[in-house]
mmCIF file with all atom_site columns, C-alpha atoms in Angstrom:
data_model
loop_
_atom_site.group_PDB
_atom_site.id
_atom_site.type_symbol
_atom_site.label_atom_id
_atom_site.label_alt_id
_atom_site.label_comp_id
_atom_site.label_asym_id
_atom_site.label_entity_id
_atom_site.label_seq_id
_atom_site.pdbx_PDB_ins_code
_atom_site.Cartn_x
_atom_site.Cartn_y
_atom_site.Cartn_z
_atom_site.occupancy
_atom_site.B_iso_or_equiv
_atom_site.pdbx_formal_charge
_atom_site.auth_seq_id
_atom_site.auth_comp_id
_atom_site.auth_asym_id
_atom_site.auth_atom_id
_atom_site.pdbx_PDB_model_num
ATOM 1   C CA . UNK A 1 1   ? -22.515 54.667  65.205 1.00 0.00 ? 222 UNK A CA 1
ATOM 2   C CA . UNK A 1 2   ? -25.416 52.987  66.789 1.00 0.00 ? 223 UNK A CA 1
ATOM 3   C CA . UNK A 1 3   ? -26.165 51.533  63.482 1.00 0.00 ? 224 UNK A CA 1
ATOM 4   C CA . UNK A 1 4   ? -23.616 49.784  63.690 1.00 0.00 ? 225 UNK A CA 1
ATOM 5   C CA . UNK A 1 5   ? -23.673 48.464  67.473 1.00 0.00 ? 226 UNK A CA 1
ATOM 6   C CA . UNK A 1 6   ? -26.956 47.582  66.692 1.00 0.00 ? 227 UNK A CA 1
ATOM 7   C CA . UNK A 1 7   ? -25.748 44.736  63.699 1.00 0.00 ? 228 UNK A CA 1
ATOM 8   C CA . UNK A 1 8   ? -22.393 43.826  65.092 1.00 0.00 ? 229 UNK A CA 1
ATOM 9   C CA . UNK A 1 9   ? -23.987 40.868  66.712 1.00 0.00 ? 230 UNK A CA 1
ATOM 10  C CA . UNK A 1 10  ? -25.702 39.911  64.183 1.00 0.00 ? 231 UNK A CA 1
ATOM 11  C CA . UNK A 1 11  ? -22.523 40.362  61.723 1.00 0.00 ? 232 UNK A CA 1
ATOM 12  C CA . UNK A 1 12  ? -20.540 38.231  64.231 1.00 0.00 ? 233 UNK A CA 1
ATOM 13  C CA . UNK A 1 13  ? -22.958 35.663  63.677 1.00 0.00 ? 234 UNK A CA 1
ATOM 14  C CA . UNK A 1 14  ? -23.087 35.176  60.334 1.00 0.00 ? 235 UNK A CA 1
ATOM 15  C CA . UNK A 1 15  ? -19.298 35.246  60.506 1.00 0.00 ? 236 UNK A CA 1
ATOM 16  C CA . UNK A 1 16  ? -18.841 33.225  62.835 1.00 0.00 ? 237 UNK A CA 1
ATOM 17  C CA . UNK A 1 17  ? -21.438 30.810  61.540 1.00 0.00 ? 238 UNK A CA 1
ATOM 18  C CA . UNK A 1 18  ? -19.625 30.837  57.870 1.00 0.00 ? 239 UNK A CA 1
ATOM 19  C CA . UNK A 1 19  ? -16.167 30.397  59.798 1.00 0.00 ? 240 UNK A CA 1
ATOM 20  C CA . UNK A 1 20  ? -17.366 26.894  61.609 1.00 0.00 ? 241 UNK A CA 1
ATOM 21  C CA . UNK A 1 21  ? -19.023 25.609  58.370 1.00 0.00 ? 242 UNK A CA 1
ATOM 22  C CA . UNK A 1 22  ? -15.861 26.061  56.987 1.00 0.00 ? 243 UNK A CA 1
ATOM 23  C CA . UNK A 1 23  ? -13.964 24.792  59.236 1.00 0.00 ? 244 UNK A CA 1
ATOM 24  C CA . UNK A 1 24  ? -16.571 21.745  59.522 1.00 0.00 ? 245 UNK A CA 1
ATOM 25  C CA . UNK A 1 25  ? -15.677 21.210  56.077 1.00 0.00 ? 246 UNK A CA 1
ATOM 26  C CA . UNK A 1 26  ? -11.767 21.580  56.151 1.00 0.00 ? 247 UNK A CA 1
ATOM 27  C CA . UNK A 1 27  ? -11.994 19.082  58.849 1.00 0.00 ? 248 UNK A CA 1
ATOM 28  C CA . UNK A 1 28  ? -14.227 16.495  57.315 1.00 0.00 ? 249 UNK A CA 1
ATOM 29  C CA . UNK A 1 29  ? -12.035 16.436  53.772 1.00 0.00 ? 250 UNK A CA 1
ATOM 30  C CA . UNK A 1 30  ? -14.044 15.109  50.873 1.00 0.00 ? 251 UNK A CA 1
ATOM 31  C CA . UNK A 1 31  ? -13.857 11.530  51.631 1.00 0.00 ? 252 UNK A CA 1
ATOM 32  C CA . UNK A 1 32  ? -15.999 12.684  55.124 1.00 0.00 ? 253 UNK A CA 1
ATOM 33  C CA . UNK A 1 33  ? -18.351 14.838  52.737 1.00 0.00 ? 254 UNK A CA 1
ATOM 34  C CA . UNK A 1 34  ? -19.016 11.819  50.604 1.00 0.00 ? 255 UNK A CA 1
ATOM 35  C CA . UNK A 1 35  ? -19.403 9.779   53.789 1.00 0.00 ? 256 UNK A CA 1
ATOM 36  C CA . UNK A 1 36  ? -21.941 11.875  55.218 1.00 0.00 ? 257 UNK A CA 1
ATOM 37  C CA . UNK A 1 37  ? -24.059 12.041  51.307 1.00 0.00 ? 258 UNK A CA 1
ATOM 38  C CA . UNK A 1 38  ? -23.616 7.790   51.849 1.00 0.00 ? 259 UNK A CA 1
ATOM 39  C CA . UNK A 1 39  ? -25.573 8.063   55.286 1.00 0.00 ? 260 UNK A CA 1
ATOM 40  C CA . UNK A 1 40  ? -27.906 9.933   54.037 1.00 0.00 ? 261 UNK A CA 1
ATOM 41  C CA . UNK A 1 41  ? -28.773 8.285   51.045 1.00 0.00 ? 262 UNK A CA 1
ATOM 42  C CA . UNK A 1 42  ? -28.420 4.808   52.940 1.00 0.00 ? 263 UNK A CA 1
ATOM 43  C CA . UNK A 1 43  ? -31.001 6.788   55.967 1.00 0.00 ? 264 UNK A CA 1
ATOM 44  C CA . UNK A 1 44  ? -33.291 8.364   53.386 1.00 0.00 ? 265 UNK A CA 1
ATOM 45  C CA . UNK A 1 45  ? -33.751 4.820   50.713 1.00 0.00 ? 266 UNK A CA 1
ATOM 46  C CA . UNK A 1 46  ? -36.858 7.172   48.871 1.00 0.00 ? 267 UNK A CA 1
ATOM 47  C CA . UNK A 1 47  ? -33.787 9.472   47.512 1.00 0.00 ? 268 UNK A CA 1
ATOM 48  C CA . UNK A 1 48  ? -31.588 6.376   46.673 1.00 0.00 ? 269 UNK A CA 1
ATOM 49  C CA . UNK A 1 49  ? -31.122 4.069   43.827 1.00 0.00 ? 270 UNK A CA 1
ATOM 50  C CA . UNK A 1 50  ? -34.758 2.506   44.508 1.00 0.00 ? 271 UNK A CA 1
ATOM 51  C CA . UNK A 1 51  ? -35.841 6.050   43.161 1.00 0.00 ? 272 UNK A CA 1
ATOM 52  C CA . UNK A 1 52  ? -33.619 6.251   40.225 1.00 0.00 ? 273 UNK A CA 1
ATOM 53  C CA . UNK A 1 53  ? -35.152 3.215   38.777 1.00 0.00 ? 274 UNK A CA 1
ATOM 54  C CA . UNK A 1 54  ? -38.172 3.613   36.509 1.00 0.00 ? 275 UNK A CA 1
ATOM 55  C CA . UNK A 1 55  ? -42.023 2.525   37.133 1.00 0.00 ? 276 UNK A CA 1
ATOM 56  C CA . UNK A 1 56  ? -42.574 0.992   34.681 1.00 0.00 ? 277 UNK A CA 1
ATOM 57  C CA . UNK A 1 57  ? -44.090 -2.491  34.067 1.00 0.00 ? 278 UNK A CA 1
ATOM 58  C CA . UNK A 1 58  ? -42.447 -5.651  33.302 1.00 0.00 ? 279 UNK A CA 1
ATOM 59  C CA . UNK A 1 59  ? -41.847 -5.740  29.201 1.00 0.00 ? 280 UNK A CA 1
ATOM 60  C CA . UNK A 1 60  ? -44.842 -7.860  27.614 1.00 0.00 ? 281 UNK A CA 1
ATOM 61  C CA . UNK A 1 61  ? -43.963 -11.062 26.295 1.00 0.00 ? 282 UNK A CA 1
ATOM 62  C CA . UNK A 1 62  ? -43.209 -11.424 22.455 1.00 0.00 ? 283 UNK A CA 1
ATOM 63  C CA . UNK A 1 63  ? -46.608 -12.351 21.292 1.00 0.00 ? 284 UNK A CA 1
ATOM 64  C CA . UNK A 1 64  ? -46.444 -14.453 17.741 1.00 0.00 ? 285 UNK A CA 1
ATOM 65  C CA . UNK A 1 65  ? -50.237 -12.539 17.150 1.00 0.00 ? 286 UNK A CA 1
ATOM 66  C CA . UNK A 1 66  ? -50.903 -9.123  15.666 1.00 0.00 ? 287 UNK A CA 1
ATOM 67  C CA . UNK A 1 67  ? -52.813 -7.178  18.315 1.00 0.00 ? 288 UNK A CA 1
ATOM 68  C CA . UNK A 1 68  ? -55.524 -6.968  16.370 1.00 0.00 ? 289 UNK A CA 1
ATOM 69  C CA . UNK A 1 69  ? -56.065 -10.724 16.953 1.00 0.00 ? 290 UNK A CA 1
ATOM 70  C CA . UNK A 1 70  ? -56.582 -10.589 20.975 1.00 0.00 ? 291 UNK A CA 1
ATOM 71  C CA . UNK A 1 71  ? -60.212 -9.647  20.377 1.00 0.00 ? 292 UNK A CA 1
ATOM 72  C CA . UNK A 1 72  ? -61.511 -12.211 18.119 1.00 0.00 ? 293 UNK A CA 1
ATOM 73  C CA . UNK A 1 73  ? -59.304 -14.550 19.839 1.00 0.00 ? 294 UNK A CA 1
ATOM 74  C CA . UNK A 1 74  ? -61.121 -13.898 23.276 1.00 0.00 ? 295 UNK A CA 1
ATOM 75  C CA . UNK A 1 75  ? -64.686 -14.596 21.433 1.00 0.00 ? 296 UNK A CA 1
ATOM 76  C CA . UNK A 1 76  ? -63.966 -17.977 19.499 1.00 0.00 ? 297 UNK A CA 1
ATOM 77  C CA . UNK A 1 77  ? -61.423 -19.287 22.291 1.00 0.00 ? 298 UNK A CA 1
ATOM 78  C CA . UNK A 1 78  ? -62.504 -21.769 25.401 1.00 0.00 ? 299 UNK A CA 1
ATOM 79  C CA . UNK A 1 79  ? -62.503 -20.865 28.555 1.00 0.00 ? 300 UNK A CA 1
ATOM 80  C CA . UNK A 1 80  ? -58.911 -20.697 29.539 1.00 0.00 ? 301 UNK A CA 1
ATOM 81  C CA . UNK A 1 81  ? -59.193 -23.150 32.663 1.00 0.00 ? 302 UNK A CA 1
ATOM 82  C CA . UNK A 1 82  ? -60.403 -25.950 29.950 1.00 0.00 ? 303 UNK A CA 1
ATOM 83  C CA . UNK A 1 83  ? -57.572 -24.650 27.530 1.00 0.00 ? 304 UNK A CA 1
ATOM 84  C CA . UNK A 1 84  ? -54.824 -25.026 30.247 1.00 0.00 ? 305 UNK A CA 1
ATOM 85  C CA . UNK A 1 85  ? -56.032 -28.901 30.860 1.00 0.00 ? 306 UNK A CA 1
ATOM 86  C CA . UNK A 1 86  ? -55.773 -29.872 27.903 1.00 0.00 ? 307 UNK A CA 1
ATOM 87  C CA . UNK A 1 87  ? -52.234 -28.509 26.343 1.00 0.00 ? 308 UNK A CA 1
ATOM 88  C CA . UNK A 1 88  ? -51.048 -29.915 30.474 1.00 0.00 ? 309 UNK A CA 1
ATOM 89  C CA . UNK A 1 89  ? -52.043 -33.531 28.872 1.00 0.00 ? 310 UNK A CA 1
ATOM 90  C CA . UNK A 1 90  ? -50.722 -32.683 25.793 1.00 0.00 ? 311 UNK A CA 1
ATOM 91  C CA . UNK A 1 91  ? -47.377 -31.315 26.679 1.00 0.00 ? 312 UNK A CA 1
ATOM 92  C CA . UNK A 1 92  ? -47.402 -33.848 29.485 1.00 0.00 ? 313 UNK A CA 1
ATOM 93  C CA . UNK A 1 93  ? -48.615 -37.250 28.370 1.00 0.00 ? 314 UNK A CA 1
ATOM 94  C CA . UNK A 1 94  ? -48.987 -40.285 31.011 1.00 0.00 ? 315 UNK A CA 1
ATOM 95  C CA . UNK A 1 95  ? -47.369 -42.475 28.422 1.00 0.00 ? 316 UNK A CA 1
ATOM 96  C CA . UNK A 1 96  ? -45.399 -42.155 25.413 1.00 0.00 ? 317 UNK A CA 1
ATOM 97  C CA . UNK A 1 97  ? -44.279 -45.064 22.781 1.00 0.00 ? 318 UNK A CA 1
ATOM 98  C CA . UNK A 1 98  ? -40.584 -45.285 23.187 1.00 0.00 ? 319 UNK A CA 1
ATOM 99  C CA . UNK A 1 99  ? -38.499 -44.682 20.051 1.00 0.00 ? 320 UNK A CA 1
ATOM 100 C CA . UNK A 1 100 ? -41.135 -42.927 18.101 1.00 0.00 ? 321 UNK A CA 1
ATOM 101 C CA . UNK A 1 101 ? -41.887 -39.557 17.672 1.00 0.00 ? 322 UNK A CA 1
ATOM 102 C CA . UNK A 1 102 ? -45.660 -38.863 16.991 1.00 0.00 ? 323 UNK A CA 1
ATOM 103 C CA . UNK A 1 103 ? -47.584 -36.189 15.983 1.00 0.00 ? 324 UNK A CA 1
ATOM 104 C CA . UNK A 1 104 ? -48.660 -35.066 19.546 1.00 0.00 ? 325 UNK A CA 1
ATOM 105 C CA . UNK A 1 105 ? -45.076 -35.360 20.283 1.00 0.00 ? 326 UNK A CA 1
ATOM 106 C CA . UNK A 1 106 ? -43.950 -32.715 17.532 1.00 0.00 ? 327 UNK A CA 1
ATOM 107 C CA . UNK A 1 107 ? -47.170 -30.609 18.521 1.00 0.00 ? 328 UNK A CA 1
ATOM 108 C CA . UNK A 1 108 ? -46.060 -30.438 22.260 1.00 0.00 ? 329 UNK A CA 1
ATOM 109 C CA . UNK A 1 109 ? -42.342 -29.737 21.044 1.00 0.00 ? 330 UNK A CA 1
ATOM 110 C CA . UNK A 1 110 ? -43.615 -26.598 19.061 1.00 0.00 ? 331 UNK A CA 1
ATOM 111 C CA . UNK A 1 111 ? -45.880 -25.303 21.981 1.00 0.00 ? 332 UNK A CA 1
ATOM 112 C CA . UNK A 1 112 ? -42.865 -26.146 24.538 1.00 0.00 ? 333 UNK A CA 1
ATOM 113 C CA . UNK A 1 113 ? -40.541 -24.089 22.818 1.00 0.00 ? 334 UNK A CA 1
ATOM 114 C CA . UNK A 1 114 ? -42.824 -21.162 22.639 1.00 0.00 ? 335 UNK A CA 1
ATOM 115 C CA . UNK A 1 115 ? -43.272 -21.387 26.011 1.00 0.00 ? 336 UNK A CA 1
ATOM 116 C CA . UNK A 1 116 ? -39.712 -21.647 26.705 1.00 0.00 ? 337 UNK A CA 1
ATOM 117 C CA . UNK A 1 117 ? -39.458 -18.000 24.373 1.00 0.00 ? 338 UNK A CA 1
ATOM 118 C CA . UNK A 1 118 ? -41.482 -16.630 27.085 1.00 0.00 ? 339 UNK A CA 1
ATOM 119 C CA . UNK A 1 119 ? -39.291 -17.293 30.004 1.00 0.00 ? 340 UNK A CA 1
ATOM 120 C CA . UNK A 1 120 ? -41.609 -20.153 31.933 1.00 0.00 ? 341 UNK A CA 1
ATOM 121 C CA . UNK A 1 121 ? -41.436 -23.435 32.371 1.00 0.00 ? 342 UNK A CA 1
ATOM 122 C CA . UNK A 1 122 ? -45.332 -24.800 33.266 1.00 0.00 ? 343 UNK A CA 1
ATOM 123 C CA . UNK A 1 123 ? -48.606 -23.196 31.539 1.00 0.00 ? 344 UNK A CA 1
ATOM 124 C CA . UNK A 1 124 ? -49.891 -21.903 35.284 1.00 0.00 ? 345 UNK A CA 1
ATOM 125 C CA . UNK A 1 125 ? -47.247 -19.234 35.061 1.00 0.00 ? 346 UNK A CA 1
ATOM 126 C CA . UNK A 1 126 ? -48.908 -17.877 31.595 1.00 0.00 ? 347 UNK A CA 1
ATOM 127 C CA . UNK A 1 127 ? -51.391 -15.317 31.160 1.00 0.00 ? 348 UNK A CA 1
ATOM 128 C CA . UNK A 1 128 ? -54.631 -16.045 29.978 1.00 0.00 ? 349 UNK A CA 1
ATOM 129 C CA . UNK A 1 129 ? -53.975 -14.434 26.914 1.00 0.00 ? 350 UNK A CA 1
ATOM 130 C CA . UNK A 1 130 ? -50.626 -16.587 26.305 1.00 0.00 ? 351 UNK A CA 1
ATOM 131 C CA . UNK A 1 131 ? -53.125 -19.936 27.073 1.00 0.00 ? 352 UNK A CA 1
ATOM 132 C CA . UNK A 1 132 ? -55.325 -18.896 23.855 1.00 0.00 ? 353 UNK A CA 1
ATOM 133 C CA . UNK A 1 133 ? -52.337 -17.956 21.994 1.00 0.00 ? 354 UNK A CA 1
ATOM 134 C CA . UNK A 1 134 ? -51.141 -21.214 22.437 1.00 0.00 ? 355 UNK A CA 1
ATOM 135 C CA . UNK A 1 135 ? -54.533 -22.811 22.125 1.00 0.00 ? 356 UNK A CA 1
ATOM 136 C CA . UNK A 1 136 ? -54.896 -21.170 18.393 1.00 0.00 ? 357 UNK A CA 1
ATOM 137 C CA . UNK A 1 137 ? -51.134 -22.268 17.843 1.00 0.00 ? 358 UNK A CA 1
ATOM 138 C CA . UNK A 1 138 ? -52.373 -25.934 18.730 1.00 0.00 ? 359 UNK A CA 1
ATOM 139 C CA . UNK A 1 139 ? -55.320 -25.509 16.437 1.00 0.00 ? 360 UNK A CA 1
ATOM 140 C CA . UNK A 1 140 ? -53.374 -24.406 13.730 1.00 0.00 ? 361 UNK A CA 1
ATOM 141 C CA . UNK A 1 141 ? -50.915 -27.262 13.561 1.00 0.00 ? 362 UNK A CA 1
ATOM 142 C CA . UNK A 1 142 ? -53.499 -29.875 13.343 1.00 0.00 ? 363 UNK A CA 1
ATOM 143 C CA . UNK A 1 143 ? -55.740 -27.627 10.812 1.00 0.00 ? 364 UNK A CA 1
ATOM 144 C CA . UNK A 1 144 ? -56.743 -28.373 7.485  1.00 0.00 ? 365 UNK A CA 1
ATOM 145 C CA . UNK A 1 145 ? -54.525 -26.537 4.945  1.00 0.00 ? 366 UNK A CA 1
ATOM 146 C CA . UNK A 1 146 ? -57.415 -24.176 4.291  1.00 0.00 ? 367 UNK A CA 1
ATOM 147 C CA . UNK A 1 147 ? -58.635 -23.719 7.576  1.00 0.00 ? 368 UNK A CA 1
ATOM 148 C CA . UNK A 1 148 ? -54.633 -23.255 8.593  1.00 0.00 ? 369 UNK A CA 1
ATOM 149 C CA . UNK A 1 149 ? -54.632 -20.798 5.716  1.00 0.00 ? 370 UNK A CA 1
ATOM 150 C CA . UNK A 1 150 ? -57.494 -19.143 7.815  1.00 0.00 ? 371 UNK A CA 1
ATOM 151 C CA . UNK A 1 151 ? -56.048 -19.141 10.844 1.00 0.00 ? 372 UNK A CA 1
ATOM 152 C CA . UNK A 1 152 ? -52.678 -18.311 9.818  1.00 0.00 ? 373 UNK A CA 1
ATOM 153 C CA . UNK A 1 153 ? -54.020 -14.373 9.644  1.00 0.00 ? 374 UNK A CA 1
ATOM 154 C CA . UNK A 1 154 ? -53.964 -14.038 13.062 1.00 0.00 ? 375 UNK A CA 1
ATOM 155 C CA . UNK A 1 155 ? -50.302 -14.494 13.542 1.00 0.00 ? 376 UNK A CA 1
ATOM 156 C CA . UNK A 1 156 ? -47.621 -11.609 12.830 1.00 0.00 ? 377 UNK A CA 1
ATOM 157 C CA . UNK A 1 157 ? -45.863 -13.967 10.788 1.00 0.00 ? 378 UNK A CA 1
ATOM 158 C CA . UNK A 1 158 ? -48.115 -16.127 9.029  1.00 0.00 ? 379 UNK A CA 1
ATOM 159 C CA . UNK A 1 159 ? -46.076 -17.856 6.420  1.00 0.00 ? 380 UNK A CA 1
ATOM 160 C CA . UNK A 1 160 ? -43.649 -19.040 9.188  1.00 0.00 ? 381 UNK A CA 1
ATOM 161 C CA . UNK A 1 161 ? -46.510 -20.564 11.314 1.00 0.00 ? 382 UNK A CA 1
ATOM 162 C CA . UNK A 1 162 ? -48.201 -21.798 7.865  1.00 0.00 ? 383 UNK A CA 1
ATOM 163 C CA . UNK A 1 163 ? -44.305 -23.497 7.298  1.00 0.00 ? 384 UNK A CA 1
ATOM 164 C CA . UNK A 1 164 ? -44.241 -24.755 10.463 1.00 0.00 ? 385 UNK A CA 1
ATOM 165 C CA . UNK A 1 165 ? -47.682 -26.373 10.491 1.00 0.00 ? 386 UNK A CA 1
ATOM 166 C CA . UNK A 1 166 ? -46.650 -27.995 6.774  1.00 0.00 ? 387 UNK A CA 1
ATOM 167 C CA . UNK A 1 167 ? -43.274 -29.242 8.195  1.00 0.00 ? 388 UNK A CA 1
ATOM 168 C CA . UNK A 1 168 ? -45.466 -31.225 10.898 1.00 0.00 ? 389 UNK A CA 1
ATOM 169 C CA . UNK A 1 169 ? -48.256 -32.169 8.157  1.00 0.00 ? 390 UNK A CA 1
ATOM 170 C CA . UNK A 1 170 ? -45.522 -33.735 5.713  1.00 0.00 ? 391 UNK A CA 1
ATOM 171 C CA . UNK A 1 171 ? -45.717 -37.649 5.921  1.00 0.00 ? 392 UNK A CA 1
ATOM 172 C CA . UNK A 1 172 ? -42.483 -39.476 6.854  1.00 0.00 ? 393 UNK A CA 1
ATOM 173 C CA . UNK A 1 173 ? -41.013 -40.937 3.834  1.00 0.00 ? 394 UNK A CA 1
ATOM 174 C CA . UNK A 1 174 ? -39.317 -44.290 4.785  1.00 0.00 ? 395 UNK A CA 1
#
């Protein structure tokens, strides 16, 4: 018997206690439970969507070079401050000969579109490894067909840049 005087309070508690939660709960309905998970996820933003979303870094852009190529690319390449001058004055000339398309033209159409495939619109928003890539892209449209031929083996497509630089190399038949 004095076991059991001795828990009664303590079994009214936890009675009690279990009775108001559910009561709490009858009252709120599931439209207040999913109210109160709102707040807390709206309170609390390090358990919200901001968590669900990954780490990781922005995707690379699609480089037209095998990886291999970065290195040697790095060693025979300008500095890319001087690189990013001159394909400005190329894809921007001063002055252009109405009604003609040249070959600097075509050139700057080729490296405009490639850097239109990787989502900017002026060189200064390119990495420095994008400037070279361009810079060797450059180089290999106004190659010789065997130094093109050399070049051409950095590229992950080489007989489409080779097809490309002979498209621009063909003379204009009148």
């Amino acid at each position: 018997m004095l076991v059991s005087a001795a828990l009664s309070p303590g079994v009214v508690t936890i009675t009690l206690q279990e009775f108001a939660f559910s009561l709490a709960f009858m009252l709120l309905g599931l439209f207040g439970a999913l109210s109160i998970a709102a707040a807390t996820i709206a309170v609390f933003p390090q358990i919200g969507p901001s968590s669900l979303t990954s780490n990781t870094p922005k995707k690379t852009y699609p480089s037209l070079l095998v990886s291999s190529a970065f290195a040697s690319l790095r060693n025979m390449a300008p500095d890319p401050l001087v690189i990013r001058t001159t394909l400005q004055t190329l894809i921007n000339p001063t002055h252009r000969a109405p009604g003609f398309v040249t070959d600097e033209d075509q050139i700057a159409m080729v490296l405009a579109q490639i850097i239109a495939r990787w989502d900017a619109t002026d060189l200064s928003q390119l990495s420095d490894d994008q400037v070279r890539e361009l810079w060797l892209v450059e180089r290999l449209m106004r190659a010789s067909p065997a130094e093109a031929g050399a070049l051409a083996h950095f590229f992950a497509s080489p007989t489409a840049m080779l097809a490309m630089r002979d498209v621009l190399a063909a003379p204009v038949l009148a």
